[in-house]
CSV table of C-alpha atoms in Angstrom, one decimal:
chain,number,residue,atom,x,y,z
H,1061,GLY,CA,87.0,90.5,114.6
H,1062,ALA,CA,90.7,91.3,114.5
H,1063,GLY,CA,92.4,94.6,113.8
H,1064,GLY,CA,95.8,96.3,114.2
H,1065,PHE,CA,94.2,98.9,116.5
H,1066,ALA,CA,90.8,97.4,117.5
H,1067,GLY,CA,88.9,94.3,116.8
H,1068,ILE,CA,85.7,96.3,116.7
H,1069,GLU,CA,84.8,100.0,116.8
H,1070,ARG,CA,81.1,100.2,117.6
H,1071,ASP,CA,78.2,102.2,119.0
H,1072,ALA,CA,76.4,101.8,122.2
H,1073,GLU,CA,73.0,100.2,122.4
H,1074,ILE,CA,70.0,102.1,123.9
H,1075,ASP,CA,67.5,99.3,124.1
H,1076,SER,CA,65.8,100.2,127.3
H,1077,LEU,CA,64.6,103.6,126.0
H,1078,LEU,CA,62.9,102.0,123.0
H,1079,SER,CA,60.0,100.3,124.7
H,1080,GLY,CA,57.2,102.6,123.7
H,1081,LEU,CA,56.1,105.9,122.3
H,1082,GLY,CA,55.4,107.2,125.8
H,1083,VAL,CA,59.1,107.7,126.3
H,1084,GLU,CA,60.4,111.0,125.0
H,1085,LEU,CA,63.0,110.4,122.3
H,1086,ILE,CA,66.0,112.7,123.0
H,1087,PRO,CA,68.9,112.7,120.5
H,1088,PHE,CA,72.3,112.0,121.9
H,1089,ASP,CA,75.6,110.6,120.5
H,1090,ILE,CA,76.0,106.8,120.8
H,1091,ARG,CA,78.9,106.5,118.3
H,1092,SER,CA,82.5,105.6,118.9
H,1093,LYS,CA,85.3,107.9,117.4
H,1094,GLN,CA,89.0,107.3,116.8
H,1095,GLU,CA,91.1,110.4,116.0
H,1096,GLU,CA,94.7,110.7,115.0
H,1097,CYS,CA,95.5,107.1,116.1
H,1098,GLN,CA,98.3,105.0,114.5
H,1099,VAL,CA,99.3,101.4,114.0
H,1100,ARG,CA,102.8,100.9,112.7
H,1101,GLY,CA,104.7,97.7,112.0
H,1102,ASN,CA,108.2,99.4,112.1
H,1103,THR,CA,110.7,96.5,112.5
H,1104,VAL,CA,107.9,94.0,113.3
H,1105,ILE,CA,105.7,93.5,110.2
H,1106,ILE,CA,102.0,93.3,111.0
H,1107,SER,CA,100.0,90.3,109.6
H,1108,ILE,CA,96.4,90.1,110.7
H,1109,SER,CA,94.0,87.2,110.2
H,1110,ALA,CA,90.6,86.2,111.6
H,1111,ASP,CA,87.7,83.9,110.9
H,1112,SER,CA,85.7,86.9,109.7
H,1113,TYR,CA,86.2,90.7,110.0
H,1114,ALA,CA,89.9,91.5,109.8
H,1115,GLY,CA,91.4,94.9,109.2
H,1116,GLY,CA,94.8,96.6,109.3
H,1117,PHE,CA,93.2,99.1,111.8
H,1118,ASN,CA,89.7,97.9,112.7
H,1119,GLY,CA,88.2,94.5,112.2
H,1120,ILE,CA,84.7,96.1,112.3
H,1121,MET,CA,83.4,99.6,112.2
H,1122,ALA,CA,79.7,99.8,113.3
H,1123,ASN,CA,78.1,103.3,113.3
H,1124,SER,CA,81.5,104.8,114.2
H,1125,ILE,CA,84.0,107.4,113.0
H,1126,SER,CA,87.7,107.1,112.2
H,1127,LYS,CA,89.5,110.4,111.4
H,1128,GLY,CA,93.2,110.9,110.6
H,1129,CYS,CA,94.1,107.3,111.6
H,1130,ARG,CA,97.0,105.4,110.0
H,1131,ALA,CA,97.9,101.8,109.5
H,1132,GLU,CA,101.5,101.6,108.3
H,1133,LYS,CA,103.8,98.8,107.2
H,1134,ILE,CA,101.1,96.2,106.9
H,1135,SER,CA,102.2,92.9,105.3
H,1136,SER,CA,98.9,91.1,104.9
H,1137,VAL,CA,95.3,91.0,106.1
H,1138,SER,CA,93.2,87.8,105.7
H,1139,ALA,CA,89.9,86.5,106.8
H,1140,LYS,CA,87.3,83.9,105.8
H,1141,SER,CA,85.1,86.9,104.8
H,1142,TYR,CA,85.4,90.7,105.3
H,1143,ALA,CA,89.1,91.6,105.0
H,1144,GLY,CA,90.3,95.2,104.5
H,1145,GLY,CA,93.5,97.1,104.6
H,1146,PHE,CA,91.9,99.6,107.1
H,1147,ALA,CA,88.6,97.8,108.1
H,1148,GLY,CA,87.0,94.5,107.3
H,1149,ARG,CA,83.5,96.0,107.4
H,1150,ALA,CA,82.2,99.5,107.8
H,1151,THR,CA,78.5,99.4,108.4
H,1152,ILE,CA,75.6,100.9,110.5
H,1153,GLY,CA,74.8,100.1,114.1
H,1154,TYR,CA,76.1,96.8,115.6
H,1155,GLY,CA,72.7,95.8,117.0
H,1156,ILE,CA,71.1,96.1,113.6
H,1157,THR,CA,73.6,94.2,111.6
H,1158,ILE,CA,76.3,92.0,113.2
H,1159,GLY,CA,74.4,91.8,116.6
H,1160,LYS,CA,71.4,90.5,114.8
H,1161,LEU,CA,73.4,87.9,113.0
H,1162,ASP,CA,75.0,86.6,116.2
H,1163,GLY,CA,71.7,86.7,118.1
H,1164,SER,CA,73.2,88.7,121.0
H,1165,ASN,CA,70.4,91.2,121.5
H,1166,ASN,CA,66.8,92.1,120.7
H,1167,LEU,CA,67.4,95.7,119.6
H,1168,LEU,CA,65.8,95.1,116.2
H,1169,GLU,CA,62.6,93.9,117.8
H,1170,SER,CA,62.4,97.0,120.1
H,1171,ILE,CA,62.8,99.4,117.2
H,1172,THR,CA,60.3,97.6,115.0
H,1173,LYS,CA,57.6,98.0,117.7
H,1174,LEU,CA,58.0,101.8,117.4
H,1175,LEU,CA,58.5,102.0,113.7
H,1176,GLY,CA,54.9,101.6,112.5
H,1177,ASP,CA,53.5,104.7,114.2
H,1178,LEU,CA,56.6,106.8,113.6
H,1179,THR,CA,56.5,106.4,109.8
H,1180,ALA,CA,53.1,108.1,109.7
H,1181,PRO,CA,53.2,111.7,108.4
H,1182,GLY,CA,54.0,114.3,111.0
H,1183,ASN,CA,56.5,112.2,112.9
H,1184,GLU,CA,59.6,112.9,110.8
H,1185,ASP,CA,61.6,114.4,113.7
H,1186,LYS,CA,60.8,111.5,116.1
H,1187,LEU,CA,61.6,109.0,113.3
H,1188,ASN,CA,65.0,110.6,112.6
H,1189,THR,CA,65.8,110.7,116.4
H,1190,LEU,CA,64.8,107.0,116.7
H,1191,LEU,CA,67.1,106.1,113.7
H,1192,ALA,CA,70.0,108.0,115.3
H,1193,ILE,CA,69.8,106.6,118.8
H,1194,SER,CA,69.2,103.1,117.4
H,1195,GLY,CA,72.5,103.1,115.4
H,1196,LEU,CA,70.8,103.5,112.1
H,1197,THR,CA,73.5,105.8,110.7
H,1198,PRO,CA,76.6,104.8,108.7
H,1199,SER,CA,80.2,104.6,109.6
H,1200,GLU,CA,82.5,107.4,108.5
H,1201,ILE,CA,86.2,107.5,107.4
H,1202,TYR,CA,88.1,110.8,107.0
H,1203,HIS,CA,91.7,111.3,105.7
H,1204,CYS,CA,92.8,107.9,107.0
H,1205,SER,CA,95.7,106.0,105.4
H,1206,VAL,CA,96.8,102.4,104.8
H,1207,GLN,CA,100.4,101.7,103.8
H,1208,GLY,CA,101.9,98.3,102.9
H,1209,ILE,CA,105.4,97.1,103.4
H,1210,ASP,CA,108.0,97.8,100.8
H,1211,THR,CA,107.3,94.6,98.8
H,1212,GLY,CA,103.6,95.3,98.9
H,1213,MET,CA,100.5,94.5,101.0
H,1214,SER,CA,98.1,91.7,100.3
H,1215,VAL,CA,94.4,91.4,101.4
H,1216,THR,CA,92.7,88.1,101.2
H,1217,ALA,CA,89.1,86.8,101.9
H,1218,GLU,CA,88.7,83.1,101.5
H,1219,GLU,CA,85.0,83.6,100.7
H,1220,LYS,CA,83.8,87.2,100.1
H,1221,TYR,CA,84.6,90.9,100.5
H,1222,ALA,CA,88.3,91.8,100.3
H,1223,GLY,CA,89.5,95.4,99.8
H,1224,GLY,CA,92.5,97.6,100.1
H,1225,LEU,CA,90.6,100.1,102.4
H,1226,ILE,CA,87.5,98.2,103.5
H,1227,GLY,CA,86.3,94.7,102.7
H,1228,GLN,CA,82.6,95.8,102.6
H,1229,GLY,CA,80.6,98.9,103.3
H,1230,ASP,CA,76.9,99.7,104.0
H,1231,GLY,CA,76.1,103.4,103.3
H,1232,THR,CA,79.7,104.1,104.3
H,1233,ASN,CA,80.8,107.8,104.2
H,1234,ILE,CA,84.4,108.3,103.0
H,1235,SER,CA,85.4,112.0,103.1
H,1236,ARG,CA,82.0,113.8,102.8
H,1237,THR,CA,81.8,116.4,105.5
H,1238,ARG,CA,78.4,117.9,104.5
H,1239,LYS,CA,75.5,116.7,102.3
H,1240,ALA,CA,74.1,119.0,99.7
H,1241,THR,CA,70.9,120.9,100.8
H,1242,ALA,CA,68.6,123.3,99.0
H,1243,THR,CA,70.7,126.2,100.3
H,1244,GLN,CA,74.2,124.7,100.7
H,1245,PRO,CA,76.5,122.7,98.3
H,1246,GLU,CA,78.1,119.4,99.2
H,1247,GLU,CA,81.4,119.6,101.0
H,1248,MET,CA,84.2,117.1,101.0
H,1249,ASP,CA,87.2,116.6,103.2
H,1250,GLN,CA,90.2,118.3,101.5
H,1251,MET,CA,92.7,115.8,103.0
H,1252,PRO,CA,92.7,112.6,101.0
H,1253,THR,CA,92.2,109.0,102.3
H,1254,THR,CA,95.2,107.1,100.9
H,1255,ILE,CA,96.1,103.5,100.2
H,1256,SER,CA,99.7,102.8,99.1
H,1257,ALA,CA,102.0,99.8,98.3
H,1258,LEU,CA,99.0,97.6,97.7
H,1259,SER,CA,100.0,94.6,95.6
H,1260,LYS,CA,97.4,91.9,95.8
H,1261,VAL,CA,93.7,91.6,96.6
H,1262,THR,CA,92.0,88.2,96.4
H,1263,ALA,CA,88.5,86.8,97.2
H,1264,LYS,CA,86.1,84.2,96.0
H,1265,ASN,CA,83.5,87.0,95.4
H,1266,TYR,CA,83.8,90.8,95.7
H,1267,ALA,CA,87.5,91.9,95.5
H,1268,GLY,CA,88.5,95.5,95.1
H,1269,GLY,CA,91.6,97.7,95.4
H,1270,ILE,CA,89.5,100.1,97.5
H,1271,ALA,CA,86.5,98.0,98.6
H,1272,GLY,CA,85.2,94.6,97.7
H,1273,SER,CA,81.6,96.0,97.8
H,1274,ILE,CA,80.1,99.3,98.8
H,1275,VAL,CA,76.4,99.7,98.8
H,1276,THR,CA,73.5,101.8,100.0
H,1277,ALA,CA,72.1,100.9,103.5
H,1278,ASN,CA,68.3,100.6,103.8
H,1279,PRO,CA,67.6,100.9,107.6
H,1280,ILE,CA,63.8,101.2,107.4
H,1281,GLY,CA,63.5,98.4,105.0
H,1282,VAL,CA,65.5,96.2,107.3
H,1283,LEU,CA,63.1,97.0,110.2
H,1284,ASN,CA,59.9,96.7,108.3
H,1285,GLU,CA,59.9,94.7,105.1
H,1286,THR,CA,56.6,96.1,103.9
H,1287,ILE,CA,57.9,99.7,103.6
H,1288,GLY,CA,60.4,99.0,100.9
H,1289,VAL,CA,63.3,101.3,100.0
H,1290,GLY,CA,61.7,104.7,100.7
H,1291,SER,CA,64.4,105.6,103.1
H,1292,TYR,CA,68.0,104.7,102.4
H,1293,LEU,CA,71.6,105.8,103.2
H,1294,PRO,CA,73.6,106.0,100.0
H,1295,PHE,CA,77.4,105.5,100.2
H,1296,TYR,CA,79.9,108.2,99.5
H,1297,ALA,CA,83.5,107.6,98.4
H,1298,GLY,CA,85.4,110.8,97.8
H,1299,ASN,CA,89.0,112.1,97.7
H,1300,ILE,CA,90.6,108.6,97.7
H,1301,GLN,CA,94.0,108.0,96.3
H,1302,LEU,CA,95.2,104.4,95.7
H,1303,THR,CA,98.8,103.8,94.6
H,1304,GLY,CA,99.2,100.1,93.7
H,1305,LYS,CA,102.5,98.2,93.5
H,1306,ASP,CA,101.8,96.3,90.3
H,1307,LEU,CA,98.3,95.8,91.7
H,1308,THR,CA,96.6,92.5,90.9
H,1309,VAL,CA,93.0,91.9,91.9
H,1310,THR,CA,91.4,88.5,91.6
H,1311,ALA,CA,87.9,87.2,92.3
H,1312,THR,CA,87.9,83.5,91.6
H,1313,GLU,CA,84.2,83.7,90.9
H,1314,LYS,CA,82.6,87.2,90.5
H,1315,HIS,CA,83.1,91.0,91.0
H,1316,ALA,CA,86.7,92.2,90.8
H,1317,SER,CA,88.1,95.7,90.3
H,1318,ALA,CA,91.1,97.9,91.1
H,1319,GLY,CA,88.5,100.2,92.8
H,1320,PHE,CA,85.2,98.6,93.9
H,1321,GLY,CA,84.1,95.0,93.1
H,1322,LEU,CA,80.4,96.2,93.4
H,1323,MET,CA,78.9,99.6,93.8
H,1324,LEU,CA,75.2,100.1,94.5
H,1325,GLY,CA,73.4,103.3,95.4
H,1326,GLY,CA,75.8,106.2,96.0
H,1327,LYS,CA,78.5,108.5,94.7
H,1328,VAL,CA,82.1,108.3,93.8
H,1329,ASN,CA,83.9,111.7,93.6
H,1330,LYS,CA,87.6,112.4,92.9
H,1331,VAL,CA,88.9,108.9,93.3
H,1332,THR,CA,92.3,108.1,91.7
H,1333,VAL,CA,93.8,104.6,91.2
H,1334,GLN,CA,97.4,104.2,89.9
H,1335,GLY,CA,99.5,101.1,89.4
H,1336,MET,CA,96.8,98.7,88.2
H,1337,LYS,CA,98.4,95.7,86.6
H,1338,LYS,CA,95.7,93.0,86.2
H,1339,VAL,CA,92.1,92.4,87.3
H,1340,THR,CA,90.6,88.9,86.8
H,1341,ALA,CA,87.2,87.2,87.6
H,1342,GLN,CA,84.8,84.9,86.0
H,1343,ASN,CA,82.5,87.8,85.6
H,1344,PHE,CA,82.0,91.5,86.4
H,1345,VAL,CA,85.5,92.9,85.9
H,1346,GLY,CA,86.4,96.7,85.7
H,1347,GLY,CA,89.0,99.2,86.5
H,1348,LEU,CA,86.8,101.2,88.8
H,1349,ALA,CA,84.0,98.7,89.4
H,1350,GLY,CA,83.1,95.3,88.2
H,1351,GLN,CA,79.4,96.1,88.5
H,1352,ALA,CA,77.8,99.5,89.2
H,1353,GLY,CA,74.1,100.2,89.7
H,1354,SER,CA,71.2,97.8,90.2
H,1355,GLY,CA,72.1,95.1,87.7
H,1356,SER,CA,70.6,91.8,88.5
H,1357,LEU,CA,70.1,92.7,92.1
H,1358,ALA,CA,66.7,94.2,91.4
H,1359,LYS,CA,65.4,91.2,89.5
H,1360,THR,CA,64.9,88.9,92.5
H,1361,GLY,CA,62.0,91.0,93.9
H,1362,GLY,CA,64.1,92.4,96.7
H,1363,LEU,CA,67.5,93.7,97.8
H,1364,ASP,CA,69.7,92.1,100.5
H,1365,LEU,CA,71.6,95.3,101.4
H,1366,LEU,CA,72.8,94.4,104.9
H,1367,GLY,CA,73.1,90.7,104.7
H,1368,LEU,CA,69.9,90.2,106.7
H,1369,GLY,CA,67.6,88.9,104.0
H,1370,LEU,CA,65.6,90.4,101.1
H,1371,VAL,CA,63.8,93.7,101.5
H,1372,LYS,CA,60.6,93.6,99.3
H,1373,ILE,CA,60.3,96.2,96.6
H,1374,ASN,CA,57.0,98.1,96.5
H,1375,ASN,CA,58.1,101.4,95.1
H,1376,VAL,CA,60.0,101.3,91.8
H,1377,LEU,CA,60.8,105.0,91.9
H,1378,SER,CA,62.3,104.8,95.3
H,1379,LEU,CA,64.3,101.7,94.2
H,1380,ALA,CA,65.8,103.6,91.3
H,1381,GLU,CA,66.8,106.5,93.5
H,1382,GLY,CA,68.3,104.1,96.1
H,1383,VAL,CA,70.5,102.0,93.7
H,1384,ASN,CA,71.7,104.5,91.1
H,1385,VAL,CA,75.4,105.5,91.1
H,1386,LYS,CA,77.1,108.8,90.2
H,1387,ILE,CA,80.8,109.0,89.3
H,1388,GLU,CA,82.6,112.3,89.0
H,1389,LYS,CA,86.2,113.5,88.6
H,1390,THR,CA,87.7,110.0,88.8
H,1391,GLN,CA,90.9,108.5,87.2
H,1392,ILE,CA,91.9,104.9,86.7
H,1393,HIS,CA,95.5,104.3,85.5
H,1394,GLY,CA,97.2,101.1,84.5
H,1395,ILE,CA,100.9,100.4,84.9
H,1396,ALA,CA,103.2,101.8,82.3
H,1397,GLY,CA,103.1,98.6,80.2
H,1398,GLY,CA,99.3,98.6,80.3
H,1399,ALA,CA,96.7,96.8,82.4
H,1400,VAL,CA,94.9,93.6,81.6
H,1401,LEU,CA,91.2,93.2,82.6
H,1402,ASP,CA,89.9,89.6,82.0
H,1403,ALA,CA,86.5,88.2,82.6
H,1404,THR,CA,87.1,84.5,82.0
H,1405,GLY,CA,83.5,83.2,82.0
H,1406,THR,CA,82.2,80.5,84.2
H,1407,PRO,CA,83.8,77.0,84.2
H,1408,ASN,CA,80.5,75.5,83.1
H,1409,ALA,CA,80.1,77.9,80.3
H,1410,SER,CA,78.1,75.5,78.3
H,1411,THR,CA,75.2,75.6,80.8
H,1412,SER,CA,75.6,79.1,82.3
H,1413,LYS,CA,72.9,81.6,81.4
H,1414,GLU,CA,74.8,84.7,82.5
H,1415,GLU,CA,76.2,87.4,80.3
H,1416,VAL,CA,79.8,88.3,80.9
H,1417,TYR,CA,81.1,91.9,81.4
H,1418,ALA,CA,84.5,93.5,81.4
H,1419,GLY,CA,85.5,97.2,81.0
H,1420,GLY,CA,88.5,99.5,81.5
H,1421,LEU,CA,86.3,101.6,83.9
H,1422,LEU,CA,83.1,99.6,84.5
H,1423,GLY,CA,82.3,96.0,83.6
H,1424,GLU,CA,78.5,96.5,83.8
H,1425,ALA,CA,76.9,99.9,84.3
H,1426,ASP,CA,73.1,99.9,85.1
H,1427,GLY,CA,71.7,103.3,85.9
H,1428,VAL,CA,75.1,105.0,86.2
H,1429,GLN,CA,76.0,108.7,85.5
H,1430,VAL,CA,79.7,109.3,84.7
H,1431,THR,CA,81.2,112.8,84.3
H,1432,ASP,CA,84.8,114.0,83.9
H,1433,THR,CA,86.3,110.5,84.4
H,1434,ILE,CA,89.1,108.7,82.5
H,1435,ALA,CA,90.6,105.2,82.3
H,1436,SER,CA,94.2,105.1,80.8
H,1437,ASN,CA,97.1,102.7,80.2
H,1438,ILE,CA,94.7,99.9,79.4
H,1439,LYS,CA,96.4,97.2,77.4
H,1440,GLU,CA,93.7,94.5,77.0
H,1441,VAL,CA,90.1,93.9,78.0
H,1442,LYS,CA,88.6,90.5,77.6
H,1443,ALA,CA,85.1,88.9,78.2
H,1444,ASN,CA,85.0,85.2,77.4
H,1445,LYS,CA,81.3,84.7,76.8
H,1446,ASN,CA,79.3,81.7,78.0
H,1447,SER,CA,77.7,79.4,75.4
H,1448,GLY,CA,74.5,80.9,74.1
H,1449,GLU,CA,74.9,84.2,76.0
H,1450,ALA,CA,76.6,87.5,75.1
H,1451,GLY,CA,79.9,88.7,76.3
H,1452,TYR,CA,80.7,92.5,76.5
H,1453,ALA,CA,84.1,94.0,76.6
H,1454,GLY,CA,84.9,97.7,76.3
H,1455,GLY,CA,87.9,100.0,76.8
H,1456,PHE,CA,85.6,102.2,79.0
H,1457,VAL,CA,82.5,100.2,79.8
H,1458,GLY,CA,81.6,96.6,78.9
H,1459,LYS,CA,77.9,97.4,78.8
H,1460,SER,CA,75.9,100.5,79.8
H,1461,HIS,CA,72.1,100.4,80.1
H,1462,THR,CA,69.3,101.9,82.1
H,1463,GLY,CA,67.7,98.9,83.7
H,1464,LYS,CA,66.5,95.4,83.0
């Protein structure tokens, strides 16, 4: 990975302690943390590129925290996949996700050996400790900022996942300082995370002004495919302010939005997007999200939430809880002349069997709850349907439904 401040911000690996239940599991902090750090182009404009995982501040964030950090005067960020104005990818522990993919460790095998016994009733505390010291907690971003150069910043992924803040996130927590409990309300960081002077975001799949994709993380399902989605880490995206510079977002295939190309399993709270000019993709186009909720992801018999293969679904109720999306107090504004959102349909429209969705706020909404949210200065919304299939275009939502 490549980043203006760090190629990778990651956790430590505690493999040797995870060999058997005879070892007492003691919680301790294995996470990295960056606080009040800054990257500034000044007279030298920063342009960052990498094969995969490129960010204006971090290439990768794995089970780590960035607080009050700034990436300023960024010209462009580009990668084959995972490109972000702040981070290319913000995910859970390195040894569970990226480390598994590059074959550099056997952490996943060590955890899996312990998992079967610990998931039995009565072992909840030990299970939570195991998840914590194994890196099975999400990355967090608090009041960080990304600023482009005066003429605007561009973020590009040749293949997938490009975003003004992060290219892709798994259970990522942006701004939430405390989860709601039975006795205490949810709390959110009062200082916003900001993205300014963003002009262009482009990817083949999953392009967003804030994130190309942000989804729930399912740590236990990754470790043991027979458990399903009974335990998950929903994303949280709160108090985010995006100021675009005639912002144009393009996915040459699917999932494009001025906010999030795809949202699955989490909450959006108090997000504001301004300066949206045009959003284009073959399918799934929206002002806030091209696709939100489960959509077609639940039809295949599993969810590939961390890029590690399908997790089998054996609990429909747990699945619904894990993939639903809530949106509150959010505003999407086009440019003064009005924004255009265009789902062009697939090139082989005569043979494609896919419905096409475009909406001023959401292209497709499947199991989504929306309150106190607006989309304004929308000039045109288009969905060019494929032959024999439906096309849905709406000023607010292309299509809203409760599951397939």
